Coordinates of C-alpha atoms and ligand atoms in Angstrom, one line a residue:
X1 CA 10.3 -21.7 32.4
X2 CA 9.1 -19.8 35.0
X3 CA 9.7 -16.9 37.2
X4 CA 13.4 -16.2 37.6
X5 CA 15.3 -18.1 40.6
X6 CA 18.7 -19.0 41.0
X7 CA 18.2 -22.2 39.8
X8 CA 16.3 -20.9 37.0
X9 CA 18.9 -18.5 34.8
X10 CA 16.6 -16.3 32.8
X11 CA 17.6 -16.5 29.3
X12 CA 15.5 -14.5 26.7
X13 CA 17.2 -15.8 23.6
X14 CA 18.7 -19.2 23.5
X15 CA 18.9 -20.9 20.4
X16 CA 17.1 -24.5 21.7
X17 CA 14.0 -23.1 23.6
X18 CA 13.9 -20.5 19.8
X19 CA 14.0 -23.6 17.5
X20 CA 11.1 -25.3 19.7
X21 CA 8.8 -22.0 20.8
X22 CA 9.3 -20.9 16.6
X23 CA 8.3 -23.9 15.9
X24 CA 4.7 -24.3 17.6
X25 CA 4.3 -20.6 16.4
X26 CA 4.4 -21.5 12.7
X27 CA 2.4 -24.8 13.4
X28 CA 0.1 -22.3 14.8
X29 CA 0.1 -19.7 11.8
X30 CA 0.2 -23.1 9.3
X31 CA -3.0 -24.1 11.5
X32 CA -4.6 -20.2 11.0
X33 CA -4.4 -20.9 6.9
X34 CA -5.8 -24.5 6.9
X35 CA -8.7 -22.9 9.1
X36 CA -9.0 -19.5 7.3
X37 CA -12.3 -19.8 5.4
X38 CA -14.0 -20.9 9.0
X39 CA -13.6 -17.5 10.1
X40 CA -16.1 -14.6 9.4
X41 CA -14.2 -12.4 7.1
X42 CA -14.8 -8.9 9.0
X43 CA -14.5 -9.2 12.8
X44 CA -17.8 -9.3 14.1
X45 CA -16.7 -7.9 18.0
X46 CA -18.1 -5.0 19.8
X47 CA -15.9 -1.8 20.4
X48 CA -13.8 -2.8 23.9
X49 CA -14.6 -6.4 23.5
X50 CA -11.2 -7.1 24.7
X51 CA -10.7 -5.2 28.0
X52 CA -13.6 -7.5 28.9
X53 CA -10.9 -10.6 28.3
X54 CA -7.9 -9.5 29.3
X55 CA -6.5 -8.8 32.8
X56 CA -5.9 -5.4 34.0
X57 CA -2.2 -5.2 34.5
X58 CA 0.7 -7.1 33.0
X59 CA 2.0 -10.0 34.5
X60 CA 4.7 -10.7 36.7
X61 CA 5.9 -13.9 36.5
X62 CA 6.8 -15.4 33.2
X63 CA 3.5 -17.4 31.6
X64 CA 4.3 -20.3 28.7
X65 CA 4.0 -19.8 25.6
X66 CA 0.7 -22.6 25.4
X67 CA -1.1 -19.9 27.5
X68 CA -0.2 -17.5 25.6
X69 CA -1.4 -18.9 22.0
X70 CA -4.6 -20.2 23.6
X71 CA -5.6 -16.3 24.5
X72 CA -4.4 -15.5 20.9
X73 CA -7.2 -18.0 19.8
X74 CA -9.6 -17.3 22.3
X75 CA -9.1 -13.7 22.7
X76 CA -7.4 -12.4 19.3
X77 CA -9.0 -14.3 16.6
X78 CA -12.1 -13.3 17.0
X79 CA -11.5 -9.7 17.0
X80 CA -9.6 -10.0 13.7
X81 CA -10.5 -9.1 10.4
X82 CA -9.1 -12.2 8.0
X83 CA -6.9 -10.0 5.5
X84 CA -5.3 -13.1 4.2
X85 CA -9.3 -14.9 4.1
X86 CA -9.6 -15.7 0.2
X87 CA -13.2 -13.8 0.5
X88 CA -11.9 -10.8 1.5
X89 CA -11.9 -7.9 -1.2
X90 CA -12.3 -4.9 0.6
X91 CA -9.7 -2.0 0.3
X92 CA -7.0 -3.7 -1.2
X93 CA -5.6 -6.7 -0.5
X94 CA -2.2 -6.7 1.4
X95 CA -0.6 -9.9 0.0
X96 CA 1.1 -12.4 2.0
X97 CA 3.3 -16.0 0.8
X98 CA 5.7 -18.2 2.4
X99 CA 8.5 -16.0 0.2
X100 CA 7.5 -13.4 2.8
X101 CA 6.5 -14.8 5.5
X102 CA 10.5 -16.9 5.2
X103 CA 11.8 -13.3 4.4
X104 CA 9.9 -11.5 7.4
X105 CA 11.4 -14.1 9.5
X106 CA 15.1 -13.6 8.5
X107 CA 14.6 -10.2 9.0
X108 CA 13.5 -9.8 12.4
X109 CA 15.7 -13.1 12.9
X110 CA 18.5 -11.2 12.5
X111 CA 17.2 -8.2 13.7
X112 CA 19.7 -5.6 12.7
X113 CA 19.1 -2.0 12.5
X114 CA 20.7 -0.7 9.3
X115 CA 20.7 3.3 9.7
X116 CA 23.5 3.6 7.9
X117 CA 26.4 1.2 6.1
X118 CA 28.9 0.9 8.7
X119 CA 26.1 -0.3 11.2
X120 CA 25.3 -3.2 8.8
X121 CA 27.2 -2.7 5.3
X122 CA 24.7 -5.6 4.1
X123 CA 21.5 -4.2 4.7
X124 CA 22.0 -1.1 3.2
X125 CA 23.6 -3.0 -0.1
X126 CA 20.9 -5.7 -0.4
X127 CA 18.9 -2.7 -0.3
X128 CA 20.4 -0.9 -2.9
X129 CA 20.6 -3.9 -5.0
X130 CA 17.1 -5.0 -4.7
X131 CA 15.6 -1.5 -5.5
X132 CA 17.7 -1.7 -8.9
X133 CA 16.1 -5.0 -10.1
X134 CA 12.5 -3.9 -8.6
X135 CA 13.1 -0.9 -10.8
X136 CA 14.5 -2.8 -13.7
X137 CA 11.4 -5.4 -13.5
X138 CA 9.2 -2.1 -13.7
X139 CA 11.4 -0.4 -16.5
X140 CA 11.9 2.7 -15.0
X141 CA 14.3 4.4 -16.8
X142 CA 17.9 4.9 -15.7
X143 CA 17.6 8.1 -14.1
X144 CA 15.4 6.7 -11.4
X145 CA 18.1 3.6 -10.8
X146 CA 21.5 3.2 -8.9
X147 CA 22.9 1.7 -12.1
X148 CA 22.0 5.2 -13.4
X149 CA 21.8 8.4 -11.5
X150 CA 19.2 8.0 -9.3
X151 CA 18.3 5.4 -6.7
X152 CA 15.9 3.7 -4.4
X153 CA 14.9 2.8 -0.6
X154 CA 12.4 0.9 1.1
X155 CA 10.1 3.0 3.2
X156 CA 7.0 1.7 5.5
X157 CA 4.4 3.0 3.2
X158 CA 3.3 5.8 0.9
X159 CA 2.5 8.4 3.1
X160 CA 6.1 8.0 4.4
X161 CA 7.5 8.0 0.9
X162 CA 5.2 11.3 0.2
X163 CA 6.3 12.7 3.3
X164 CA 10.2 12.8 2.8
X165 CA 9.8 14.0 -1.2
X166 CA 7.7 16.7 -0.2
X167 CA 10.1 18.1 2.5
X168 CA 12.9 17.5 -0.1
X169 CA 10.9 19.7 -2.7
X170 CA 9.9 21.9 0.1
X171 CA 13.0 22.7 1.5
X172 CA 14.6 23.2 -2.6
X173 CA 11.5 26.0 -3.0
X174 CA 12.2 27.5 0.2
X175 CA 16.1 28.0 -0.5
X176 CA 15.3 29.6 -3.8
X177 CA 12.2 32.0 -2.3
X178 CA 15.0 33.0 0.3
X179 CA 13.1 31.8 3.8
X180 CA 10.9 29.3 5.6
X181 CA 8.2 32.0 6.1
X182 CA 7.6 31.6 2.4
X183 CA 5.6 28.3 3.4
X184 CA 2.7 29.8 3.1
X185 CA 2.6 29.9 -0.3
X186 CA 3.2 26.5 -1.6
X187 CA 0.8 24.5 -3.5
X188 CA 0.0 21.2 -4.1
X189 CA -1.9 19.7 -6.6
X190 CA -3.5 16.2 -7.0
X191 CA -7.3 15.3 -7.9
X192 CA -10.2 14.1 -5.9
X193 CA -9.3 10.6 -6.4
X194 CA -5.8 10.9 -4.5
X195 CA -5.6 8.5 -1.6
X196 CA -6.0 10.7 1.2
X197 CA -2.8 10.0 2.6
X198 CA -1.3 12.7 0.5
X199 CA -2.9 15.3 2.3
X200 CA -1.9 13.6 5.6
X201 CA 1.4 14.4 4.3
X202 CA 1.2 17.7 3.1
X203 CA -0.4 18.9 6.2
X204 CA 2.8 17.1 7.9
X205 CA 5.0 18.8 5.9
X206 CA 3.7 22.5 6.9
X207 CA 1.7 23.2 3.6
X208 CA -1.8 25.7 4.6
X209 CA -4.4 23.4 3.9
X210 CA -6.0 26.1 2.1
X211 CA -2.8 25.2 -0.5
X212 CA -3.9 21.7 -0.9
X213 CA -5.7 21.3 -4.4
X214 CA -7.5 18.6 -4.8
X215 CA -8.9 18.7 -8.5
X216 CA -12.4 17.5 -9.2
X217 CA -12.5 14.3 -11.6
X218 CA -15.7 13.1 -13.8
X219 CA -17.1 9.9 -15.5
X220 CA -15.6 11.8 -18.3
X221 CA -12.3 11.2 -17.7
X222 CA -12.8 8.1 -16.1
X223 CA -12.4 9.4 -12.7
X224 CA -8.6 10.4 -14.1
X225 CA -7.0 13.8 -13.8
X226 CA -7.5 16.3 -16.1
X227 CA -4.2 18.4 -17.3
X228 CA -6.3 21.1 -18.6
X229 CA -7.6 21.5 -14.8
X230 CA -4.3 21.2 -13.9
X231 CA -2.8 24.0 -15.6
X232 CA -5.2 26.0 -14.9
X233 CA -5.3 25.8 -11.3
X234 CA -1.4 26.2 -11.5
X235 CA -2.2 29.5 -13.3
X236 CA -5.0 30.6 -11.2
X237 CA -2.3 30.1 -8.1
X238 CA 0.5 32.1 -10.2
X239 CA -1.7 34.7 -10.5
X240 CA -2.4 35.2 -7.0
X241 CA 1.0 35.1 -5.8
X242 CA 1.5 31.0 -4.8
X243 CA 4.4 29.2 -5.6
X244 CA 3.7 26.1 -7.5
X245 CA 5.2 23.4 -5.5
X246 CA 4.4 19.7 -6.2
X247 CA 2.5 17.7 -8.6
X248 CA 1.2 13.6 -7.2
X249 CA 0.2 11.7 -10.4
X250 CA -2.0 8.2 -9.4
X251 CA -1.4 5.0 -11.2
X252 CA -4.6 2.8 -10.0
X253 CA -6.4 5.1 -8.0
X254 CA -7.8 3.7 -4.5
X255 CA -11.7 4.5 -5.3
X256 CA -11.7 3.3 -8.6
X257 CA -8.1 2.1 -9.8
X258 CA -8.5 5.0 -12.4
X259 CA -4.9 6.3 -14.1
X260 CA -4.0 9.5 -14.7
X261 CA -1.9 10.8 -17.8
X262 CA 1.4 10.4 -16.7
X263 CA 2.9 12.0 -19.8
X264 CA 1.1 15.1 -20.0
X265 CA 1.0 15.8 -16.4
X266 CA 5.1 15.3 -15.9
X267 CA 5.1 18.0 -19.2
X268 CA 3.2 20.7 -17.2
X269 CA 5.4 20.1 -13.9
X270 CA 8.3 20.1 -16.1
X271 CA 7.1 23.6 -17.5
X272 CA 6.0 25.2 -14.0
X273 CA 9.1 23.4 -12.6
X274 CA 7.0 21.4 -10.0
X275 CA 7.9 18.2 -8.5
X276 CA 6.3 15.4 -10.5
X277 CA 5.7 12.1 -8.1
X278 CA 3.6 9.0 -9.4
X279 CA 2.1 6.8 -6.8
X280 CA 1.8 3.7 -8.0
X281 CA 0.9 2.3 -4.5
X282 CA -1.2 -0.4 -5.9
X283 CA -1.2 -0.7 -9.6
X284 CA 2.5 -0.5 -9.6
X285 CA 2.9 -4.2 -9.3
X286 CA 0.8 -5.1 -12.3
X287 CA 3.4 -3.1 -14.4
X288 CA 6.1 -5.6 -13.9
X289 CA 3.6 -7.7 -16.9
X290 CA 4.9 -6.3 -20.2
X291 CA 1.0 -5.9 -21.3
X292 CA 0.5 -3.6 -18.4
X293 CA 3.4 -1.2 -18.6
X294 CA 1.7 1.1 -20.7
X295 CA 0.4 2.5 -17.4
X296 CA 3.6 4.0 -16.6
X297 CA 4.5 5.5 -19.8
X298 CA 5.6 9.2 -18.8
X299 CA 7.6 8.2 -15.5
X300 CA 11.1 9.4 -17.0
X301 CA 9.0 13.0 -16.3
X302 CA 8.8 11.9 -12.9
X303 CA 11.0 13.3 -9.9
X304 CA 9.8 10.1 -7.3
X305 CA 7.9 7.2 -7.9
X306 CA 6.4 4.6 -5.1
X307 CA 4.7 0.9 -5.0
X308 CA 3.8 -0.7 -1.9
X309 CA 5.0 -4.1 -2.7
X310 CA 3.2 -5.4 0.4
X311 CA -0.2 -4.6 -1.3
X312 CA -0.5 -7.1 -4.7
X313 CA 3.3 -8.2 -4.5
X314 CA 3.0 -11.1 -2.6
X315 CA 5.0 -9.6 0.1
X316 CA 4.1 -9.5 3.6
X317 CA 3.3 -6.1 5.3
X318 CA 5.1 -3.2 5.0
X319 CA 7.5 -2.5 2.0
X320 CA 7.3 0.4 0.3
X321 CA 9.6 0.9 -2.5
X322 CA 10.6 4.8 -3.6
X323 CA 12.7 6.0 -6.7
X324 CA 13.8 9.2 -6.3
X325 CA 16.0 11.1 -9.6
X326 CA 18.2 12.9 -7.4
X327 CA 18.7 11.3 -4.1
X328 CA 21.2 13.9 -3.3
X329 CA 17.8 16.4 -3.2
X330 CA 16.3 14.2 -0.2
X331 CA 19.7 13.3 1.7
X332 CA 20.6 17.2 1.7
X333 CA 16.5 17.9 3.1
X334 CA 16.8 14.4 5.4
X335 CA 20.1 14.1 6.9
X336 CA 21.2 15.7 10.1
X337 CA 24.8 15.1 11.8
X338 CA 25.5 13.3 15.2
X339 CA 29.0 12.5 16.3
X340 CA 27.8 9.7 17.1
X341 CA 26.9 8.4 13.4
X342 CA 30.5 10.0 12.4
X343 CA 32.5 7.3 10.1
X344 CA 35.1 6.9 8.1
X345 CA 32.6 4.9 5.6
X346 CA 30.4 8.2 5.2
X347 CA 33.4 10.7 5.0
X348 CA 34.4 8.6 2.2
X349 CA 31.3 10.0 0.4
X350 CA 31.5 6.2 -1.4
X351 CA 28.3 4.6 1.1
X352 CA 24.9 5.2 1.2
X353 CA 23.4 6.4 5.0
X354 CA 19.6 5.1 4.2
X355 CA 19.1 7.1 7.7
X356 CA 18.8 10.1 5.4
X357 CA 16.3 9.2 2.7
X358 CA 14.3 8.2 5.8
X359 CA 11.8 9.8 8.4
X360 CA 13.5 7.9 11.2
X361 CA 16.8 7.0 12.0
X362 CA 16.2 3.1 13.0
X363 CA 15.1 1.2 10.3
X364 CA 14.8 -2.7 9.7
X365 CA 16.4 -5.0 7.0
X366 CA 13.0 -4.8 4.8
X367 CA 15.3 -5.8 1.7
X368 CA 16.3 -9.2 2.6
X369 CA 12.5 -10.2 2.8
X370 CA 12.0 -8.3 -0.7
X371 CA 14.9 -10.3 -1.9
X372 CA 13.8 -13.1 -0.5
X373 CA 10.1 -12.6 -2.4
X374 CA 11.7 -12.1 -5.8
X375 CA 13.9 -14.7 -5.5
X376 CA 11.9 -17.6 -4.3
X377 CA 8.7 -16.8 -6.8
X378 CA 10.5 -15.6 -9.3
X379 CA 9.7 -12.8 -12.2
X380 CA 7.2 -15.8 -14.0
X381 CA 5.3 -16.8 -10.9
X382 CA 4.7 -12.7 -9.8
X383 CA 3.2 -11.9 -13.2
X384 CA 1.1 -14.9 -13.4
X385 CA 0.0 -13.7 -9.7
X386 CA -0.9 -10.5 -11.0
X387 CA -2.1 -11.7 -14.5
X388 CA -4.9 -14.3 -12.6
X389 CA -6.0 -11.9 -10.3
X390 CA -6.8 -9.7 -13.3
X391 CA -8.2 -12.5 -15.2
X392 CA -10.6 -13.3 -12.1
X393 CA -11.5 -9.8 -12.0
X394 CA -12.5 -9.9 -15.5
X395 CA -14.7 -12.5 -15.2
X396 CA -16.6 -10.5 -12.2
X397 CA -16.8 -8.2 -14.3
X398 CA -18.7 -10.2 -17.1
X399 CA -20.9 -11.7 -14.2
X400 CA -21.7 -8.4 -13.2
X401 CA -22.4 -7.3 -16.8
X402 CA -24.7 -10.1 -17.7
X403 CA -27.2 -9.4 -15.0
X404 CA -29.0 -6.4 -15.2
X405 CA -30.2 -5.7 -12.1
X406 CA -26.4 -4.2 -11.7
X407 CA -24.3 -1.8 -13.2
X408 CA -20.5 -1.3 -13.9
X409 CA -19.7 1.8 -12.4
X410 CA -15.8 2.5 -13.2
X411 CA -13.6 1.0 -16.5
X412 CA -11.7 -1.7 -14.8
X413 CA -8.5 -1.6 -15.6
X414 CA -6.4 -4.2 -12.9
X415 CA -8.5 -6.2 -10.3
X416 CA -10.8 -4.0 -8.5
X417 CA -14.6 -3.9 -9.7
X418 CA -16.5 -1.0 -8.9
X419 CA -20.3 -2.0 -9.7
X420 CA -23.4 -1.2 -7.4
X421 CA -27.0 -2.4 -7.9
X422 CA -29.4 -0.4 -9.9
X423 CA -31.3 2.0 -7.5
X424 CA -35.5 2.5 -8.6
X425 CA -35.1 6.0 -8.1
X426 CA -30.8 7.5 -8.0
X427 CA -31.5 9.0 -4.4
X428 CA -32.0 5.6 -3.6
X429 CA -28.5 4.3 -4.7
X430 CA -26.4 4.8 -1.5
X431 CA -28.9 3.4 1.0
X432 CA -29.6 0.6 -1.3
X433 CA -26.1 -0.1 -1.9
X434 CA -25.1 0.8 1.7
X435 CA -27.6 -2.1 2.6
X436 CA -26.1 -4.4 0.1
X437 CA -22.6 -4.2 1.4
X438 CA -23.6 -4.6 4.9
X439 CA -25.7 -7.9 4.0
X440 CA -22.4 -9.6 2.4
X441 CA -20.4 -8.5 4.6
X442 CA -22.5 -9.5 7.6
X443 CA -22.7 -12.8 6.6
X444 CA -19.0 -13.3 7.3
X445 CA -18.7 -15.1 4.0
X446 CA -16.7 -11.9 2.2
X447 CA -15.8 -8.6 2.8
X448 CA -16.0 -5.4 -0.1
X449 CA -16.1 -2.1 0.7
X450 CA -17.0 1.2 -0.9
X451 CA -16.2 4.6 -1.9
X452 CA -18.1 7.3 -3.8
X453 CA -17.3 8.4 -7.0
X454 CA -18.8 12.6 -8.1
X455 CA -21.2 11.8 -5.5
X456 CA -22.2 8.3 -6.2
X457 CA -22.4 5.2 -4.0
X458 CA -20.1 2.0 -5.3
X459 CA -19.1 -0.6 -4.3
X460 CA -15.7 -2.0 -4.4
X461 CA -15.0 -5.9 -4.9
X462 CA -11.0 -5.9 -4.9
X463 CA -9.5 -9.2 -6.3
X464 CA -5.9 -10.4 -5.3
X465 CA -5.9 -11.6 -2.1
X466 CA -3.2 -14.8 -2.4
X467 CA -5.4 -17.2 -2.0
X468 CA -8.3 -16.2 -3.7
X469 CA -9.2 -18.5 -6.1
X470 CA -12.2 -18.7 -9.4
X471 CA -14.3 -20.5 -6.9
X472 CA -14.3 -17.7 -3.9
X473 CA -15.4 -15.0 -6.4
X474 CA -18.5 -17.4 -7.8
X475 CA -19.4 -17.9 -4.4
X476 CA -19.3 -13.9 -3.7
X477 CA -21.5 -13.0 -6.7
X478 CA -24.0 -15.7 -5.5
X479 CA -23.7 -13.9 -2.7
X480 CA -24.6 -10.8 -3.5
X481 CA -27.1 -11.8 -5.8
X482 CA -28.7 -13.6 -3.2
X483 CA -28.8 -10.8 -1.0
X484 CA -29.6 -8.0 -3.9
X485 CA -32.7 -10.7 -4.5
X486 CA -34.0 -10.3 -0.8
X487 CA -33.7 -6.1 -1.0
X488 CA -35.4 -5.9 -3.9
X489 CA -38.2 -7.5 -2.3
X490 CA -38.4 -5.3 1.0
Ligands
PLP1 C1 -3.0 2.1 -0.3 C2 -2.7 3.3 -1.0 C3 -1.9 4.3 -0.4 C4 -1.6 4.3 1.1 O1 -0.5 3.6 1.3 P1 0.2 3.6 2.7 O2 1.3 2.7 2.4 O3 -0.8 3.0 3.7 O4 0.6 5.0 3.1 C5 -1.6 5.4 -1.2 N1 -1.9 5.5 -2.5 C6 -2.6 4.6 -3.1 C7 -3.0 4.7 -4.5 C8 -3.0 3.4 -2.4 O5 -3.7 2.5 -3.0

């Protein structure tokens, strides 16, 4: 190709030199998967290893796209951690498949920008469509569904979904307490075990961080949230003045997939008139198997709930679905008018502008690669994804049990283990462990992670990447055994 000439026209986006260049891309990705269990699972690099590589300024003539992929091997590669390696089961495992990757494809293919129905009437009513079977595979009830008198949109990820639900209840609270300077007394309640991102988003949404409750769990409760702590705090706050302002329920907490009681918790918000959310970021995918459903008895209390369907539902990064009871809450909080986004489509009041259940106003045709997913696998082949992950993780589980040296240290409910090996003396347990994890995980044969639960050291082995198979997770306790062996010897 070349710099441009006048005998060279420059042309950025031609179908021929697309179908070729595509091409040796996905030979390259295809190439990637067939050599995947090569790698070392977490990068291994130093911090700045790749300013060493790289040149210092970007390049002014055009460079081909073989020079280009070599640097991705050379250079990239190596400083990647292998989320898609079937030995990795740290955090949690952000699925990828051909449904996807096909879907991810068509998507920035096409590479529209739906704000609103008039700019792409498609994107907005795949969109709408797909939230209403996502939903209906879940069995959320009506309320939470187009076909009822809710609805649904695809968001980049919790802490986005949290974000815009918060300013919705925010802004409905401020109305009623007659100003914005009544901020200061808003409250929000979760427990210890609430991914962290919800404080992210409270703090982005103006609430005092000294109005952030974050409610103490125990073994006792399996690491769940307690309603009695609940209504007490809300009580304590009424007392002194605070407004009550939003409740965020986990299913399948990050630390130890723990679940908290949906049904009593949505009672007390219903009572204190707080909105009820349910994050479901993780576990929500299991809950499309009837045998795992249970977990979301209670979510007709809920005001919102979200899944990131680019963690366990074979679906490549990001897609975040969000239910939301009365979309007309968010759109009132969300929208703003521009003359240039004036319709006639809108003034109908008959289309939805996904601009305003949004943070931003752009937004890509995430629907058509959700669509895509559920189409191509299938109901049957997602639950039997879900179902052998769990069945996998059971068997950890049993390994885990049957040697002694360890210890289970959560009830696993889905596919993350939390376990840690037996310490001689408990002020031992973190360093031990801490050792432990960085001996697998320096290997560059698997990757776990950990988290602490009331102040102890665990470790985390989270099952479901997609191509984790029986025989990656015997080699990992081997592993660790191995290693556990050689500490307990020092
Ligand atoms: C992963 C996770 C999140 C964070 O999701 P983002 O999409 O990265 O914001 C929130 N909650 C739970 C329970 C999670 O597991």
């Amino acid at each position: 190709m070349g710099s441009p000439s006048a005998n060279n026209i420059f042309s950025p986006l031609e179908p021929e030199s697309f179908t070729d260049e595509s091409k040796t891309v996905i030979g390259f990705i295809a190439d990637y998967y067939r050599n995947i269990e090569t790698y070392p699972v977490q990068s291994n690099v130093k911090p700045g290893y790749l300013s060493a590589q790289l040149p210092k300024t970007a390049p002014y003539c055009s460079e081909s796209l073989e020079e280009i992929l070599k640097d991705v091997t050379d250079s990239i590669l190596p400083g990647l951690t292998h989320w898609q390696s079937p030995n990795f089961f740290a955090y949690f495992q952000a699925n990828a498949s051909t449904a996807g990757f096909l879907g991810e494809m068509l998507c920035s293919g096409l590479n529209v920008v739906g704000f609103n129905w008039i700019s792409s009437p498609a994107a907005t009513e795949l969109e709408s469509i797909v939230m209403d079977w996502m939903g209906k595979m879940l069995k959320l009830p009506s309320s939470s569904l187009f076909c009822g008198t809710g609805g649904g949109v695809l968001h980049g990820s919790t802490c986005e979904a949290v974000v815009c639900t918060l300013a919705t209840a925010r802004d409905k609270a401020l109305e009623k307490l007659g100003g914005c300077e009544y901020i200061t007394k808003l409250v929000v309640y979760a427990s210890d075990q609430t991914h962290f991102t919800f404080q992210k988003a409270a703090k982005l949404v103006g609430i005092p961080s000294s109005n952030f409750r974050a409610l103490t769990t125990s073994v006792s409760t399996e690491f769940s949230l307690s309603p009695e702590k609940v209504r007490a705090a809300i009580e304590d706050d009424i007392k002194s003045g605070l407004v009550p302002l939003y409740l965020c329920a986990t299913v399948g907490t990050t630390g130890s997939g723990a679940v908290d009681p949906l049904q009593e918790l949505g009672e007390i918000a219903r009572e204190y008139k707080l909105w009820f959310h349910i994050d479901a970021a993780y576990a929500g995918s299991a809950c499309v198997c009837p045998e795992f459903r249970h977990y979301l008895d209670g979510v007709e209390l809920a005001d919102s709930i979200s899944m990131n369907a680019h963690k366990w539902f074979l679906t490549n990064m990001d897609c975040c679905c969000l239910w939301i009871k009365q979309p007309k809450l968010l759109v009132d909080s969300l929208s703003i008018h521009s003359e240039i986004m004036r319709n006639s489509a809108t003034e109908s009041n008959t289309v939805i502008d996904y601009k305003d259940w949004q943070i931003a106003l752009s937004r890509r045709f995430k629907a058509l690669k959700l669509w895509i997913v559920i189409r191509k696998h299938g109901l049957a082949n997602l639950m039997h994804h879900i179902r052998s992950d769990i069945e996998m993780a059971k068997r950890f589980e049993a390994l885990v049990r049957e040697d002694k040296r360890f210890e289970m240290m959560a009830t696993r409910r889905f596919a993350l283990v939390c376990f840690r090996l037996k310490p001689k003396r408990e002020d031992e347990g973190s360093e031990l462990n801490g050792k432990l994890i960085d001996a697998v995980n320096s290997s560059g044969r698997a990757f776990m992670s950990h988290t602490v639960l009331t102040g102890v050291y665990v470790i985390r082995c989270a099952i479901g990447s997609t191509l984790t198979e029986d025989r990656h997770v015997n080699e990992l306790w081997k592993l660790i055994q191995e290693k556990a062996q050689f500490l307990l010897l020092e």
